[in-house]
Amino acid sequence: MQEFFMDYGLWLLIALLVVIGLVFLLSGKGKSAAVEDPAPVAPPVAAEPIAEPAIAPLVAMPDPVPVAEPVVAEPVAVEPVIEEAPAPAPVVEPVPAPIPASPAVAAPSDGADDLLKLKGVGPKLGALLTELGVTRYAQIAGWSDSDIAAIDAKLGNFKGRPVRDQWIDQAKYLAAGDIAGFEAKYGKI
């Protein structure tokens, strides 16, 4: 029996408190209605008989006003005037110009580097950089502050990433082929 109370004692205590609370609440409502003194009720007063309202005689309504028939106008023959509209100008979407590399570092034409190796550059940002003409680590390594500002203005949601993720420093390691130095500073590729 002692084990029963040790195992379920807390639950029994909670159940007992809930039962006591319910009894208290239910008994309190019954007493409050019985304890209140009823308001003194005035004896009924004899009411005066209500006179029936007089019914007004019916008034004859005037005859409805006749509604005029709608007049239908005959269509008039009008020659349509056709003006030659000027041909709309073709819509030309502006193509972002590739960012020129600084004069000291020209982009080699033999192929593009994998920009996704740079920390902080994912597939969307890599595609955006390629659209902007940035395809080589050497280009990024040679960027000046004005180049960074020009690229940063065109990055949209990725604004601030070149400085925050230190692309120039990363690109210097990768352009030089120093994979060990890159991994030592920025982690595995």
Short mmCIF file of C-alpha atoms in Angstrom, two decimals:
data_model
loop_
_atom_site.label_atom_id
_atom_site.label_comp_id
_atom_site.label_asym_id
_atom_site.label_seq_id
_atom_site.Cartn_x
_atom_site.Cartn_y
_atom_site.Cartn_z
CA MET A 1 0.00 0.00 0.00
CA GLN A 2 2.87 2.32 0.80
CA GLU A 3 4.29 1.82 -2.71
CA PHE A 4 0.92 2.85 -4.18
CA PHE A 5 1.02 6.20 -2.35
CA MET A 6 4.70 6.68 -3.24
CA ASP A 7 3.98 6.12 -6.93
CA TYR A 8 0.64 7.90 -7.23
CA GLY A 9 0.62 10.23 -4.23
CA LEU A 10 1.20 13.41 -6.18
CA TRP A 11 -1.58 12.57 -8.63
CA LEU A 12 -3.96 11.74 -5.80
CA LEU A 13 -3.17 15.05 -4.11
CA ILE A 14 -3.86 16.97 -7.34
CA ALA A 15 -7.14 15.10 -7.88
CA LEU A 16 -8.20 15.82 -4.28
CA LEU A 17 -7.48 19.55 -4.73
CA VAL A 18 -9.49 19.62 -7.97
CA VAL A 19 -12.47 17.89 -6.28
CA ILE A 20 -12.34 20.32 -3.34
CA GLY A 21 -12.19 23.27 -5.72
CA LEU A 22 -15.21 22.03 -7.68
CA VAL A 23 -17.23 21.44 -4.52
CA PHE A 24 -16.35 24.92 -3.27
CA LEU A 25 -17.35 26.56 -6.57
CA LEU A 26 -20.61 24.64 -6.88
CA SER A 27 -21.63 25.20 -3.28
CA GLY A 28 -20.80 28.91 -3.51
CA LYS A 29 -23.19 29.46 -6.42
CA GLY A 30 -26.12 27.84 -4.64
CA LYS A 31 -25.58 29.88 -1.46
CA SER A 32 -25.22 33.19 -3.28
CA ALA A 33 -28.65 32.81 -4.85
CA ALA A 34 -30.26 31.74 -1.55
CA VAL A 35 -28.55 34.36 0.62
CA GLU A 36 -29.54 37.35 -1.45
CA ASP A 37 -32.63 39.12 -0.19
CA PRO A 38 -35.20 39.40 -2.82
CA ALA A 39 -36.03 42.94 -3.80
CA PRO A 40 -39.31 44.14 -2.32
CA VAL A 41 -42.01 43.69 -4.86
CA ALA A 42 -44.57 46.46 -5.12
CA PRO A 43 -48.16 45.32 -5.14
CA PRO A 44 -49.66 45.33 -8.58
CA VAL A 45 -51.27 48.61 -9.52
CA ALA A 46 -54.51 48.54 -11.37
CA ALA A 47 -53.88 49.85 -14.80
CA GLU A 48 -56.28 52.14 -16.56
CA PRO A 49 -57.94 50.52 -19.49
CA ILE A 50 -56.28 51.37 -22.75
CA ALA A 51 -58.49 53.05 -25.26
CA GLU A 52 -58.49 51.51 -28.67
CA PRO A 53 -57.05 53.76 -31.33
CA ALA A 54 -59.43 55.21 -33.80
CA ILE A 55 -59.04 53.84 -37.27
CA ALA A 56 -58.66 56.50 -39.91
CA PRO A 57 -60.96 56.20 -42.89
CA LEU A 58 -59.36 54.91 -46.03
CA VAL A 59 -58.29 57.58 -48.41
CA ALA A 60 -58.61 56.90 -52.08
CA MET A 61 -55.31 56.84 -53.84
CA PRO A 62 -55.01 58.87 -57.01
CA ASP A 63 -54.73 57.00 -60.28
CA PRO A 64 -51.19 56.09 -61.17
CA VAL A 65 -49.41 58.47 -63.46
CA PRO A 66 -48.99 56.98 -66.91
CA VAL A 67 -45.40 56.30 -67.81
CA ALA A 68 -44.22 57.59 -71.15
CA GLU A 69 -42.92 55.07 -73.64
CA PRO A 70 -39.17 55.29 -74.15
CA VAL A 71 -38.16 56.98 -77.36
CA VAL A 72 -35.91 54.90 -79.53
CA ALA A 73 -33.54 56.93 -81.68
CA GLU A 74 -32.71 55.65 -85.10
CA PRO A 75 -29.07 54.82 -85.60
CA VAL A 76 -27.12 57.31 -87.63
CA ALA A 77 -24.61 55.96 -90.10
CA VAL A 78 -21.17 57.20 -89.17
CA GLU A 79 -18.08 56.33 -91.08
CA PRO A 80 -15.41 55.08 -88.71
CA VAL A 81 -12.27 57.14 -88.71
CA ILE A 82 -9.26 54.87 -88.75
CA GLU A 83 -6.04 56.53 -87.87
CA GLU A 84 -2.77 54.80 -88.34
CA ALA A 85 -1.31 54.44 -84.88
CA PRO A 86 2.42 54.89 -84.74
CA ALA A 87 4.19 51.60 -84.39
CA PRO A 88 5.25 51.06 -80.81
CA ALA A 89 8.92 51.35 -80.21
CA PRO A 90 10.53 47.97 -79.58
CA VAL A 91 11.16 47.38 -75.90
CA VAL A 92 14.83 46.89 -75.32
CA GLU A 93 15.82 45.54 -71.94
CA PRO A 94 19.06 47.01 -70.71
CA VAL A 95 21.81 44.44 -70.65
CA PRO A 96 24.17 44.97 -67.73
CA ALA A 97 27.57 45.80 -69.02
CA PRO A 98 30.32 43.54 -67.78
CA ILE A 99 32.46 45.13 -65.11
CA PRO A 100 35.83 45.79 -66.59
CA ALA A 101 38.69 44.29 -64.69
CA SER A 102 41.24 46.69 -63.42
CA PRO A 103 43.93 47.43 -66.00
CA ALA A 104 46.53 45.45 -64.08
CA VAL A 105 44.51 42.23 -64.25
CA ALA A 106 42.82 41.29 -67.52
CA ALA A 107 40.50 38.33 -67.76
CA PRO A 108 42.10 35.49 -69.68
CA SER A 109 39.89 34.15 -72.42
CA ASP A 110 40.82 30.48 -71.94
CA GLY A 111 37.87 29.67 -69.60
CA ALA A 112 36.09 30.55 -66.43
CA ASP A 113 37.05 29.62 -62.89
CA ASP A 114 34.62 27.90 -60.53
CA LEU A 115 33.45 30.91 -58.52
CA LEU A 116 31.47 28.60 -56.24
CA LYS A 117 34.75 27.75 -54.46
CA LEU A 118 34.69 31.22 -52.92
CA LYS A 119 33.12 31.12 -49.47
CA GLY A 120 29.80 32.96 -49.52
CA VAL A 121 29.18 32.42 -53.25
CA GLY A 122 26.36 30.02 -54.02
CA PRO A 123 24.75 29.00 -57.31
CA LYS A 124 22.54 32.09 -57.62
CA LEU A 125 25.32 34.52 -56.79
CA GLY A 126 27.74 32.64 -59.07
CA ALA A 127 25.28 32.96 -61.95
CA LEU A 128 24.80 36.67 -61.20
CA LEU A 129 28.56 37.25 -61.20
CA THR A 130 28.86 35.44 -64.54
CA GLU A 131 26.10 37.67 -65.97
CA LEU A 132 28.06 40.69 -64.78
CA GLY A 133 31.16 39.42 -66.62
CA VAL A 134 33.09 38.20 -63.58
CA THR A 135 34.42 34.74 -64.39
CA ARG A 136 37.99 34.54 -63.07
CA TYR A 137 39.62 34.64 -59.65
CA ALA A 138 42.23 36.99 -61.08
CA GLN A 139 39.53 39.54 -61.87
CA ILE A 140 38.25 39.52 -58.31
CA ALA A 141 41.76 39.58 -56.86
CA GLY A 142 42.50 42.75 -58.83
CA TRP A 143 39.40 44.70 -57.79
CA SER A 144 39.87 48.18 -56.39
CA ASP A 145 37.48 49.93 -54.02
CA SER A 146 35.66 51.51 -56.99
CA ASP A 147 35.32 48.09 -58.65
CA ILE A 148 33.83 46.66 -55.45
CA ALA A 149 31.38 49.57 -55.23
CA ALA A 150 30.32 49.10 -58.86
CA ILE A 151 29.78 45.34 -58.43
CA ASP A 152 28.10 45.78 -55.05
CA ALA A 153 25.55 48.16 -56.57
CA LYS A 154 24.52 45.46 -59.05
CA LEU A 155 24.27 42.53 -56.61
CA GLY A 156 20.75 43.32 -55.37
CA ASN A 157 19.94 41.05 -52.40
CA PHE A 158 23.59 40.04 -52.15
CA LYS A 159 24.78 43.59 -51.56
CA GLY A 160 27.73 43.81 -49.16
CA ARG A 161 28.90 40.23 -49.72
CA PRO A 162 32.23 41.01 -51.46
CA VAL A 163 33.55 42.90 -48.42
CA ARG A 164 31.84 40.81 -45.72
CA ASP A 165 33.02 37.48 -47.18
CA GLN A 166 36.48 38.83 -48.14
CA TRP A 167 36.25 37.78 -51.78
CA ILE A 168 39.40 39.65 -52.81
CA ASP A 169 41.58 37.87 -50.26
CA GLN A 170 40.02 34.49 -51.12
CA ALA A 171 40.46 35.13 -54.84
CA LYS A 172 44.15 35.98 -54.36
CA TYR A 173 44.75 32.55 -52.82
CA LEU A 174 42.75 30.73 -55.50
CA ALA A 175 44.23 32.75 -58.42
CA ALA A 176 47.73 31.89 -57.18
CA GLY A 177 46.76 28.23 -56.84
CA ASP A 178 47.51 28.27 -53.09
CA ILE A 179 44.82 25.81 -52.07
CA ALA A 180 46.59 24.92 -48.81
CA GLY A 181 46.80 28.58 -47.77
CA PHE A 182 43.15 29.09 -48.71
CA GLU A 183 42.00 26.06 -46.73
CA ALA A 184 44.12 27.06 -43.74
CA LYS A 185 42.41 30.46 -43.57
CA TYR A 186 38.90 29.81 -44.94
CA GLY A 187 38.32 26.07 -44.45
CA LYS A 188 38.00 23.22 -46.90
CA ILE A 189 36.85 23.94 -50.42
#
